Amino acid sequence: MKSAWVEREAKQAVDRYGKAGIAADLALRIYSTRLIGRDAKLVLHGGGNSSLKTTERDLAGEKLTVLRVKGSGWDMGAIEPGGFPAVRLEPLRALRARKTLSDDAMARVQRAYLIDPQAPSPSVEMLLHAFMPAKFIDHTHATAVLSLIDQPNAAELCAKVFGGRLGFVPYRMPGFGLAKEAAAVFDKNSKVEGLILDKHGIFTFGADARESYERMIAFVSRAESRLRKNRKAVFAAAKLPQRVAAATDVAPILRGVCTLHDAGGEGAHKRPILAFRTGDAILNFVNGKDVARYARAGVITPDHVIRVKPWPLILAAPQDGKLAGFQRTASKAAQKFVDGYRAYFARHKARAHGAAMHDPAPRLVLVPDLGLFGLGASAKDAGIAADIAQAAVEGITGAEAIGRFTSISPADMFDCEYWPLELAKLGARKELPLAGQIAVVTGAGGAIGAATAQVFAAAGAEVALLDLDAGAARQKAEAIGGSALALKCDVTDAASVRDAFKQVVAAFGGVDIAISNAGAAWQGKIGEVDEATLRKSFELNFFAHQKVAQAAVKIMLAQGTGGCLLFNVSKQAVNPGANFGPYGLPKAATLFLVRQYALDYGADGIRANAVNADRVRSGLLTGDFIARRAKARGLSEKDYMSGNLLQREVTAQDVAQAFLAQALALKTTADVTTVDGGNIAAALR
Ligand code: ZN
């Protein structure tokens, strides 16, 4: 591992932060913390922390010795001054005299001595930083170090590799007890340049930011070179089928078997989002014939447990063309996982601080010959689980290459998994109504499609925006932000539709909601219109809806968790407008298509509903068209657009809200919701 410290950049950081009134020490603390946070081989997703001891003035102007320590949940790679709450150091140090400190007291201590009462809570490892005298302290969960210390003989290995320059602290969960123990180890030999926390990670100390950082890099490099020596060949491969199924065919099945059915009421399944990873190192790991031993031995560092649970779900390799059999065995294996998790909770329940059991579904699935899947309530969480799994693959592979991977006990993992102070890292979470669901919107470059994608994303769904105009889709997806996916798709081309859905599955793992919205209006007096125009309109306004629905249903059936098809059916479907035959006829057929899907797939839990919108400013209804129409009727544009019973203009947002209401109405299918401000001639029944 190479040092990433660049003196010129460090100086720039000092200058830049200096202008904002931030002292050089803290500027450098931020600079090197970011260097650490940006290297996945050192820390991942809110893991690790760092600190600085300095003097600052409190609100009354009094000079104080403070500990600036990373705030809980902050990511080191993107940390800002606000991510380092300042805490009065003396009262923290005084706590060392205490025999014990309850979790409640610890939670109060985390906030009691903050200089700024609005600051984020400091890291749960704050006291360890406070009890050590070093001015700068860095703490990482470096993968190479974990390979070395996740061993039965970690102390002996560390003594050899680090030559006595690091103290060795036996495993203990983070918190007061660990901080005291680490301080005791330090007191025995205060010349050490840092500490190893068995089965957890490494601390380095420095008089300045650079010294602490360079020591971290140097010790991790030592661990890396030890891992390169005397390596055993890992892992002997199991016998696998000749042709493995595609990840995009397997993912919907996995989603289905890892879903907690009816968890939020009948039909309200708690579905995971999937993040798929593969590569040589991952395949070598998942294909090993002993995978059940080393992959289920536990986490590589304790805080991973809140993201990936104590162990993964391991499946058999899915053979191409035999997915029905794979589905059956995967389903049994997933059930066994859930039972196993319930039993683990029941066994250790007394240590749960009164907390209810977390959802018992897997967070990580290993599939031989294919790779690994991270699971989470959102694409972000799934990605974090997958990143952690990748680090675990590397850490465990390294450990097995020089010895035998050894983790902490299930009871110790449970303590971390149910420790309120550890869980605080996840932040307060409000479960959104469409969390865990994947929505595909066609015609998403237009006003209605874009508004719909936005509304579904705000309700917690992962959204894929499909449009013939890739640029428009990308622009709308960027406006939504997060994991919103933009894809070019010609909905009149079956191959293009299949490909787009495959990409959605590759990104998120499946599809739960398809909003078939793309359309365009052709005009012509029906007795005179040429057939080519009529057929063109049928391609887009009927057959494309069928192609989208077919592609979605195929995935929904593989998942076995129901689903929702939503169609944009114009008012033309029930109330023809003069010269709008070429548009209205296929839309009428699409209205019937909705009912056919509702009928044929109701038993599979797949609902089909339509929104009957009229006179909405969108791709169909351009400014020019509106102006011409209004003029022809002798109306202002405003009066034309609000020419309905309520005299209110209907917006794309109104249509989007109607789609959302249908997606949330779990007992509603074959419904047509009218969004037209009131048009009695177009009223259904
Ligand atoms: Zn740690």
XYZ file of C-alpha atoms and ligand atoms in Angstrom:
686
model
C 0.000 0.000 0.000
C 1.378 3.376 -1.002
C 1.045 6.626 0.887
C -1.311 9.023 -0.858
C -0.048 12.028 1.095
C 0.936 14.906 -1.196
C 2.539 17.755 0.736
C 1.319 20.354 -1.762
C -2.287 19.165 -1.402
C -1.959 19.099 2.375
C -0.833 22.750 2.289
C -3.715 23.636 -0.012
C -6.124 22.087 2.490
C -4.580 24.169 5.280
C -4.957 27.341 3.161
C -8.475 26.555 2.026
C -9.815 25.709 5.483
C -7.745 28.519 6.982
C -9.835 30.999 5.025
C -12.910 29.580 6.747
C -11.263 30.118 10.128
C -10.301 26.482 10.645
C -6.990 25.765 12.384
C -4.218 23.970 10.496
C -4.378 20.903 12.763
C -8.024 20.305 11.978
C -7.493 21.015 8.267
C -4.794 18.346 8.158
C -6.992 16.038 10.240
C -9.626 16.366 7.507
C -7.076 15.953 4.720
C -5.609 12.653 5.952
C -8.988 11.306 7.099
C -10.187 11.709 3.526
C -7.105 9.947 2.165
C -7.958 6.991 4.400
C -11.674 7.122 3.654
C -11.124 6.992 -0.086
C -9.255 3.696 0.010
C -11.652 0.732 0.198
C -8.760 -1.430 1.400
C -8.664 0.680 4.591
C -12.280 1.502 5.453
C -15.757 1.105 3.978
C -19.005 2.989 4.367
C -18.802 4.782 7.681
C -16.344 2.275 9.177
C -13.135 3.495 10.818
C -12.538 6.825 12.516
C -9.904 9.361 13.416
C -9.304 12.085 15.982
C -7.304 15.104 17.002
C -6.576 16.597 20.417
C -6.271 20.346 20.410
C -7.279 23.514 22.235
C -10.303 25.529 21.228
C -12.536 28.137 22.733
C -16.029 27.265 23.877
C -19.086 29.489 23.369
C -18.109 31.668 26.337
C -14.617 32.151 24.900
C -12.925 29.947 27.469
C -9.922 27.945 26.229
C -10.414 24.200 26.497
C -8.627 21.006 25.574
C -10.916 19.191 23.171
C -11.084 15.936 21.333
C -12.148 16.358 17.718
C -13.398 12.899 16.800
C -15.249 11.580 13.776
C -19.041 11.776 14.116
C -20.932 8.483 14.120
C -22.159 7.571 10.634
C -19.920 10.081 8.833
C -18.006 8.715 5.884
C -14.280 9.354 6.235
C -13.853 9.805 2.473
C -16.142 12.843 2.313
C -15.699 14.272 5.795
C -16.022 17.993 6.461
C -15.244 20.041 9.595
C -18.827 19.386 10.766
C -18.017 15.668 10.785
C -15.572 16.193 13.640
C -17.602 17.226 16.691
C -15.467 18.815 19.410
C -15.814 17.239 22.873
C -14.274 18.472 26.139
C -11.436 16.073 26.782
C -10.960 16.290 30.555
C -14.356 14.857 31.607
C -13.923 12.038 29.091
C -10.526 11.139 30.531
C -11.941 11.216 34.042
C -14.338 8.444 33.070
C -11.453 6.019 32.896
C -11.579 5.749 36.675
C -15.081 4.263 36.456
C -15.443 0.496 36.690
C -18.321 0.254 34.285
C -20.449 2.522 32.166
C -23.892 1.413 31.052
C -24.983 1.856 27.441
C -27.463 4.496 28.527
C -24.736 6.393 30.333
C -22.450 5.943 27.328
C -25.109 7.390 25.025
C -25.417 10.395 27.370
C -21.649 10.786 27.574
C -21.543 10.911 23.783
C -23.531 14.140 23.894
C -22.872 15.573 27.347
C -19.513 17.234 26.658
C -20.047 18.483 23.122
C -18.965 22.085 22.619
C -21.714 22.550 20.037
C -24.966 20.989 21.259
C -26.100 20.623 17.647
C -23.046 18.592 16.586
C -23.467 14.965 15.455
C -22.857 12.260 18.069
C -19.204 11.287 18.215
C -18.087 7.798 17.187
C -18.767 4.931 19.602
C -14.985 4.572 19.759
C -14.658 8.106 21.179
C -13.485 6.974 24.628
C -10.702 4.871 23.175
C -9.446 7.997 21.375
C -9.851 10.024 24.564
C -7.925 7.579 26.784
C -4.898 7.545 24.426
C -2.489 10.487 24.765
C -1.507 10.790 21.069
C -2.470 14.071 19.389
C -3.514 12.366 16.140
C -5.106 8.916 16.002
C -6.289 6.940 12.983
C -8.373 3.792 13.096
C -9.146 1.531 10.135
C -10.476 -1.914 9.353
C -7.767 -2.488 6.732
C -8.490 -5.704 4.839
C -4.887 -6.918 4.924
C -4.687 -6.384 8.691
C -7.968 -8.267 9.144
C -6.563 -11.255 7.204
C -3.750 -11.308 9.737
C -5.802 -10.859 12.905
C -8.820 -12.989 11.976
C -6.699 -15.983 12.914
C -6.585 -18.238 15.965
C -2.954 -17.143 16.629
C -3.383 -13.454 15.849
C -1.279 -12.176 18.800
C 1.703 -14.267 17.810
C 1.423 -13.302 14.129
C 1.168 -9.608 14.996
C 4.213 -9.762 17.273
C 6.205 -11.141 14.343
C 4.835 -8.929 11.597
C 4.770 -5.630 13.502
C 7.891 -6.279 15.558
C 6.353 -5.175 18.847
C 5.611 -1.668 17.550
C 1.858 -2.178 17.999
C 0.131 -3.124 21.236
C -2.274 -6.076 21.049
C -5.753 -5.768 22.582
C -7.779 -9.002 22.847
C -11.256 -8.921 21.294
C -13.972 -6.948 23.041
C -16.924 -5.190 21.544
C -16.493 -1.430 21.027
C -17.479 0.813 23.928
C -16.298 1.641 27.413
C -14.812 -1.773 28.237
C -12.713 -1.831 25.092
C -11.511 1.738 25.648
C -10.344 0.843 29.179
C -8.659 -2.333 28.026
C -6.875 -0.544 25.180
C -5.645 2.095 27.625
C -4.335 -0.623 29.941
C -2.442 -2.256 27.058
C -0.987 1.119 26.140
C 0.081 1.819 29.737
C 2.121 -1.387 29.752
C 4.183 -0.126 26.829
C 3.683 3.519 26.027
C 6.296 3.379 23.263
C 3.915 1.608 20.892
C 3.011 3.469 17.694
C -0.491 2.090 17.655
C -2.695 -0.831 18.639
C -4.104 -3.944 17.078
C -7.653 -4.699 18.170
C -7.990 -8.435 17.725
C -10.638 -9.493 15.144
C -11.463 -5.817 14.622
C -8.816 -3.464 13.228
C -5.825 -1.225 13.768
C -5.083 2.136 15.451
C -2.047 4.296 14.741
C -0.790 7.310 16.716
C 1.146 10.386 15.641
C 2.376 13.729 16.885
C 1.045 15.173 13.642
C -1.456 14.123 10.980
C 1.188 12.874 8.602
C 2.998 10.691 11.133
C -0.193 8.909 12.171
C -1.251 8.449 8.544
C 2.146 7.216 7.318
C 2.299 4.736 10.189
C -1.099 3.389 9.148
C 0.139 2.895 5.585
C 3.404 1.340 6.766
C 1.747 -1.176 9.103
C -0.894 -2.138 6.545
C 1.935 -2.611 4.015
C 3.685 -4.934 6.444
C 0.497 -6.971 6.732
C 0.226 -7.049 2.939
C 3.750 -8.339 2.485
C 3.168 -11.025 5.115
C 0.096 -12.129 3.152
C 2.199 -12.530 0.033
C 4.575 -14.935 1.794
C 4.018 -18.701 2.235
C 0.581 -18.615 0.685
C -1.463 -21.769 0.435
C -3.514 -22.229 -2.705
C -7.094 -21.285 -1.880
C -9.750 -22.511 -2.545
C -10.225 -26.009 -4.001
C -13.162 -25.685 -6.389
C -16.345 -27.673 -6.031
C -17.749 -29.546 -9.044
C -20.123 -27.228 -10.859
C -22.646 -27.583 -13.659
C -21.343 -27.058 -17.157
C -23.441 -24.062 -18.069
C -24.493 -21.594 -15.457
C -27.647 -19.515 -15.873
C -27.354 -15.763 -16.468
C -27.280 -13.470 -13.430
C -30.248 -11.539 -14.835
C -32.314 -14.758 -14.930
C -31.251 -15.729 -11.425
C -31.728 -12.336 -9.745
C -35.571 -12.222 -9.891
C -35.703 -15.731 -8.402
C -33.377 -14.664 -5.599
C -35.460 -11.580 -4.921
C -38.522 -13.758 -4.679
C -37.043 -16.291 -2.280
C -35.495 -13.561 -0.097
C -38.756 -11.608 0.142
C -40.669 -11.650 3.402
C -44.144 -12.347 2.081
C -47.075 -10.345 3.392
C -44.732 -8.735 5.935
C -46.700 -5.483 5.931
C -50.177 -6.925 5.433
C -51.693 -9.109 2.741
C -49.886 -8.530 -0.557
C -47.448 -6.057 1.031
C -44.268 -8.035 0.533
C -40.997 -6.787 1.968
C -38.784 -7.114 -1.088
C -35.036 -6.562 -1.246
C -33.102 -4.618 -3.881
C -30.123 -6.561 -5.219
C -26.587 -5.495 -6.121
C -24.644 -8.085 -8.090
C -20.850 -8.458 -8.052
C -18.567 -10.917 -9.719
C -14.946 -11.304 -10.794
C -12.079 -13.753 -10.423
C -11.607 -13.321 -6.667
C -15.338 -13.609 -5.968
C -15.752 -16.683 -8.188
C -12.730 -18.350 -6.600
C -14.391 -17.731 -3.215
C -17.962 -18.791 -4.003
C -16.864 -21.827 -6.025
C -14.757 -23.305 -3.226
C -15.908 -26.664 -1.994
C -15.501 -25.510 1.624
C -17.436 -22.288 1.061
C -19.992 -23.264 3.702
C -17.218 -23.330 6.312
C -15.222 -20.156 5.623
C -18.105 -18.016 4.344
C -20.287 -18.824 7.336
C -17.549 -18.430 9.949
C -18.571 -14.829 10.707
C -17.801 -11.228 9.821
C -14.263 -9.944 9.185
C -14.772 -6.946 11.520
C -17.641 -6.483 13.980
C -19.404 -3.443 12.486
C -20.068 -5.333 9.221
C -22.705 -7.362 11.025
C -25.234 -4.511 10.918
C -25.015 -4.558 7.111
C -24.606 -8.209 6.128
C -25.828 -10.192 9.172
C -23.566 -12.798 10.776
C -23.547 -15.102 7.746
C -24.680 -15.215 4.103
C -27.197 -17.414 2.323
C -25.298 -19.897 0.176
C -27.051 -21.520 -2.770
C -26.276 -24.235 -5.293
C -25.069 -23.184 -8.740
C -28.018 -22.428 -11.034
C -27.861 -24.524 -14.156
C -28.928 -22.898 -17.389
C -32.346 -24.129 -18.496
C -33.114 -25.658 -15.074
C -34.278 -22.605 -13.212
C -37.464 -24.187 -11.858
C -35.350 -26.678 -9.900
C -33.047 -23.876 -8.748
C -36.050 -21.881 -7.566
C -37.244 -24.803 -5.411
C -33.902 -25.461 -3.733
C -33.211 -21.728 -3.329
C -36.583 -21.268 -1.683
C -35.863 -24.056 0.812
C -32.394 -22.676 1.521
C -33.815 -19.181 2.110
C -36.417 -20.574 4.502
C -33.667 -22.408 6.351
C -31.723 -19.157 6.567
C -34.704 -17.356 8.066
C -35.269 -20.203 10.561
C -31.574 -20.112 11.438
C -31.691 -16.371 12.019
C -34.778 -16.688 14.230
C -33.036 -19.383 16.275
C -29.925 -17.170 16.606
C -32.120 -14.336 17.851
C -33.962 -16.602 20.280
C -30.649 -17.928 21.658
C -29.179 -14.488 22.316
C -32.357 -12.514 22.927
C -31.338 -11.645 26.496
C -28.552 -9.451 25.062
C -30.840 -7.545 22.658
C -31.405 -4.554 24.982
C -35.136 -5.213 24.641
C -35.013 -4.684 20.861
C -37.300 -6.651 18.563
C -35.748 -9.066 16.071
C -34.463 -7.391 12.895
C -36.016 -8.682 9.703
C -34.675 -12.212 9.328
C -34.066 -12.195 5.546
C -30.539 -12.592 4.137
C -28.427 -9.528 3.280
C -25.902 -11.433 1.251
C -26.340 -14.342 -1.161
C -23.463 -16.378 -2.579
C -24.156 -18.182 -5.844
C -21.431 -20.544 -7.081
C -20.276 -19.951 -10.652
C -22.076 -16.623 -10.710
C -20.923 -14.310 -7.917
C -22.493 -12.566 -4.956
C -25.571 -10.448 -4.377
C -25.827 -7.728 -1.737
C -29.404 -7.187 -0.516
C -30.927 -4.091 1.025
C -34.062 -2.005 1.353
C -32.643 0.363 -1.261
C -30.105 0.227 -4.084
C -27.747 2.172 -1.839
C -28.022 -0.331 1.009
C -27.682 -3.269 -1.392
C -24.526 -1.681 -2.817
C -23.084 -1.207 0.669
C -23.792 -4.868 1.519
C -22.101 -5.923 -1.741
C -19.051 -3.697 -1.062
C -18.720 -5.191 2.412
C -19.061 -8.677 0.963
C -16.287 -7.941 -1.520
C -14.025 -6.817 1.302
C -14.957 -9.999 3.187
C -14.058 -12.125 0.156
C -10.647 -10.478 0.061
C -10.123 -10.593 3.818
C -11.171 -14.227 4.207
C -9.204 -15.322 1.132
C -6.104 -13.675 2.602
C -6.725 -15.245 5.999
C -7.175 -18.713 4.537
C -4.053 -18.320 2.403
C -1.845 -17.928 5.480
C -3.856 -19.872 8.065
C -7.488 -20.303 8.949
C -10.095 -17.550 8.978
C -11.484 -17.102 12.483
C -14.144 -14.590 13.450
C -15.720 -13.564 16.730
C -18.376 -15.785 18.337
C -22.061 -15.603 17.356
C -22.770 -14.066 20.778
C -20.184 -11.353 20.123
C -21.682 -10.695 16.680
C -25.118 -10.497 18.240
C -23.868 -7.911 20.759
C -22.797 -5.657 17.894
C -25.835 -6.370 15.734
C -28.203 -5.351 18.539
C -26.100 -2.661 20.198
C -28.123 0.556 19.986
C -24.966 2.657 19.736
C -23.766 0.639 16.733
C -27.168 0.757 15.079
C -27.138 4.541 15.427
C -24.647 4.464 12.522
C -27.521 3.523 10.244
C -29.303 6.741 11.181
C -32.993 7.183 11.856
C -34.912 5.524 9.052
C -38.423 6.086 7.962
C -39.745 3.205 5.903
C -41.212 4.692 2.718
C -44.292 3.000 1.208
C -42.500 1.729 -1.916
C -39.161 0.881 -0.263
C -37.693 -2.240 -1.834
C -39.771 -1.937 -5.002
C -38.477 -1.372 -8.510
C -40.505 0.753 -10.920
C -39.938 1.045 -14.667
C -41.448 4.071 -16.431
C -41.645 4.321 -20.219
C -41.823 7.640 -22.001
C -39.962 8.984 -18.966
C -38.359 11.777 -20.954
C -41.784 13.447 -21.249
C -43.679 15.438 -18.652
C -46.012 12.689 -17.350
C -43.335 9.969 -17.366
C -40.787 12.188 -15.626
C -43.285 13.340 -12.986
C -44.305 9.712 -12.399
C -40.701 8.548 -11.983
C -40.093 11.408 -9.566
C -43.197 10.641 -7.488
C -42.368 6.918 -7.311
C -38.765 7.653 -6.323
C -40.010 9.988 -3.584
C -42.235 7.139 -2.341
C -39.119 4.986 -1.903
C -39.035 2.981 -5.150
C -35.935 2.462 -7.245
C -36.816 3.914 -10.639
C -35.697 3.199 -14.187
C -36.546 5.882 -16.746
C -36.950 4.520 -20.270
C -37.252 6.731 -23.304
C -36.481 6.652 -26.998
C -34.627 9.900 -26.338
C -31.772 8.712 -24.130
C -30.666 12.269 -23.415
C -34.079 13.288 -22.121
C -34.253 10.178 -19.903
C -30.781 10.898 -18.529
C -31.655 14.503 -17.783
C -34.807 13.496 -15.883
C -32.955 10.735 -14.018
C -30.265 13.210 -12.976
C -32.946 15.546 -11.675
C -34.220 12.697 -9.473
C -30.680 11.765 -8.406
C -29.724 8.837 -6.180
C -29.844 5.523 -7.986
C -32.365 6.567 -10.695
C -31.420 4.755 -13.883
C -31.841 6.144 -17.426
C -32.127 3.751 -20.372
C -32.712 4.212 -24.059
C -35.654 2.096 -25.158
C -37.776 1.858 -28.285
C -40.982 0.411 -26.844
C -42.187 -0.631 -30.322
C -39.191 -2.958 -30.633
C -39.494 -6.188 -28.624
C -35.719 -6.699 -28.481
C -35.182 -3.149 -27.218
C -37.828 -3.661 -24.501
C -36.317 -6.998 -23.438
C -32.866 -5.458 -23.320
C -34.024 -2.494 -21.228
C -35.753 -4.779 -18.719
C -32.630 -6.920 -18.551
C -30.626 -3.812 -17.670
C -33.119 -2.898 -14.955
C -32.751 -6.405 -13.501
C -28.960 -6.132 -13.731
C -29.080 -2.839 -11.809
C -31.681 -3.617 -9.145
C -32.516 -7.342 -9.309
C -36.053 -7.306 -10.740
C -39.175 -5.326 -11.541
C -42.287 -4.782 -9.384
C -44.093 -1.935 -11.079
C -44.231 -1.160 -14.801
C -45.722 2.159 -15.796
C -46.406 1.881 -19.505
C -46.738 5.513 -20.400
C -45.064 6.121 -23.762
C -47.488 7.189 -26.470
C -48.076 9.670 -29.261
C -51.169 11.090 -30.923
C -51.888 10.623 -34.601
C -54.834 12.366 -36.211
C -56.997 11.810 -39.252
C -60.619 11.408 -40.167
C -61.195 7.699 -39.740
C -62.823 7.105 -43.160
C -59.942 8.735 -44.944
C -56.857 8.052 -42.824
C -54.264 5.872 -44.506
C -53.724 2.452 -43.014
C -50.019 3.014 -42.452
C -50.803 5.831 -40.019
C -53.322 3.695 -38.182
C -50.885 0.785 -37.941
C -48.103 3.077 -36.730
C -50.370 4.337 -33.979
C -51.336 0.770 -33.051
C -47.638 -0.120 -32.772
C -47.000 2.572 -30.171
C -50.379 3.004 -28.512
C -51.291 -0.659 -28.236
C -48.564 -3.181 -29.129
C -45.860 -1.308 -27.223
C -48.007 -1.501 -24.056
C -48.318 -5.226 -24.663
C -44.546 -5.617 -25.145
C -43.791 -3.697 -21.931
C -46.426 -5.610 -19.941
C -45.171 -8.945 -21.280
C -41.553 -8.202 -20.363
C -42.610 -7.047 -16.882
C -44.901 -10.011 -16.216
C -42.177 -12.493 -17.135
C -39.943 -11.040 -14.402
C -42.809 -10.695 -11.916
C -43.693 -14.368 -12.342
C -40.063 -15.382 -11.739
C -40.096 -13.326 -8.521
C -43.425 -14.743 -7.382
C -44.175 -11.605 -5.373
C -46.998 -10.163 -7.443
C -46.563 -6.833 -9.126
C -48.342 -3.896 -10.629
C -48.897 -2.897 -14.257
C -49.999 0.674 -14.824
C -51.047 2.037 -18.184
C -51.568 5.522 -19.469
C -54.880 5.207 -21.269
C -56.170 8.444 -22.649
C -59.694 9.722 -22.317
C -59.842 8.813 -26.026
C -60.199 5.183 -24.985
C -63.771 5.829 -23.855
C -64.725 9.120 -25.443
C -63.558 9.644 -29.027
C -62.482 13.101 -30.124
C -63.170 14.253 -33.668
C -60.364 13.231 -36.041
C -58.578 11.384 -33.223
C -59.539 7.883 -34.409
C -55.964 6.791 -35.103
C -55.124 7.647 -31.477
C -58.336 6.567 -29.762
C -58.695 3.134 -31.363
C -55.436 1.610 -30.088
C -56.006 3.311 -26.721
C -59.399 1.595 -26.515
C -57.662 -1.694 -27.203
C -55.131 -0.883 -24.473
C -57.960 -0.264 -22.012
C -59.125 -3.776 -22.788
C -55.545 -5.022 -22.455
C -55.524 -3.734 -18.867
C -58.601 -5.817 -18.067
C -57.143 -8.882 -19.758
C -53.961 -8.666 -17.658
C -56.012 -8.115 -14.517
C -58.023 -11.243 -15.334
C -55.185 -13.517 -16.448
C -52.673 -12.635 -13.688
C -54.823 -11.747 -10.688
C -54.144 -15.158 -9.185
C -50.405 -14.365 -9.355
C -50.931 -11.197 -7.348
C -50.225 -9.044 -10.406
C -52.538 -6.053 -10.610
C -53.309 -4.064 -13.758
C -54.733 -0.545 -13.653
C -55.041 2.426 -15.949
C -55.117 6.171 -15.658
C -57.474 7.985 -17.955
C -55.959 11.432 -18.355
C -56.994 14.290 -20.563
C -55.575 17.610 -21.652
C -52.217 17.480 -19.879
C -49.259 19.537 -21.094
C -46.828 16.854 -22.175
C -45.115 15.409 -25.227
C -48.545 14.674 -26.715
C -49.960 18.088 -26.099
C -47.414 20.653 -27.223
C -47.697 24.400 -26.776
C -48.418 24.844 -30.496
C -51.224 22.347 -30.457
C -52.799 23.913 -27.390
C -52.588 27.392 -28.911
C -54.246 26.229 -32.159
C -57.011 24.366 -30.364
C -57.730 27.237 -28.000
C -57.867 29.663 -30.901
C -60.206 27.406 -32.904
C -62.633 27.494 -29.973
C -62.220 31.171 -29.355
C -60.734 30.535 -25.892
C -57.633 31.683 -24.130
C -55.047 28.941 -23.594
C -55.790 28.984 -19.893
C -59.538 28.629 -20.402
C -58.997 25.876 -22.939
C -56.724 23.886 -20.609
C -59.106 24.256 -17.677
C -62.225 23.641 -19.752
C -63.556 20.887 -17.483
C -66.113 20.511 -14.707
C -63.730 21.626 -11.978
C -62.258 24.359 -14.195
C -58.786 23.363 -13.111
C -55.918 22.529 -15.423
C -54.748 18.934 -15.079
C -50.972 18.567 -14.659
C -48.452 15.783 -15.180
C -48.095 15.764 -11.393
C -51.830 14.938 -11.032
C -51.420 11.954 -13.354
C -48.327 10.796 -11.465
C -50.229 10.947 -8.158
C -53.012 8.813 -9.645
C -50.484 6.173 -10.736
C -48.990 6.213 -7.247
C -52.413 5.789 -5.625
C -53.044 2.756 -7.843
C -49.644 1.270 -7.031
C -50.386 1.605 -3.312
C -53.950 0.237 -3.466
C -53.121 -3.422 -2.917
C -56.706 -4.628 -3.347
C -57.376 -2.687 -6.538
C -57.049 -4.177 -10.009
C -58.754 -3.602 -13.399
C -59.338 -0.046 -12.227
C -59.485 3.026 -14.416
C -58.818 6.269 -12.616
C -59.954 9.363 -14.423
C -57.729 12.414 -14.145
C -59.325 15.009 -16.382
C -60.815 17.666 -14.114
C -64.253 16.255 -14.923
C -65.563 15.478 -18.385
C -69.014 13.917 -18.139
C -68.898 12.568 -21.697
C -65.728 10.666 -20.820
C -66.978 9.469 -17.412
C -66.880 5.713 -16.989
C -70.289 4.263 -16.158
Zn -13.551 -0.048 14.407
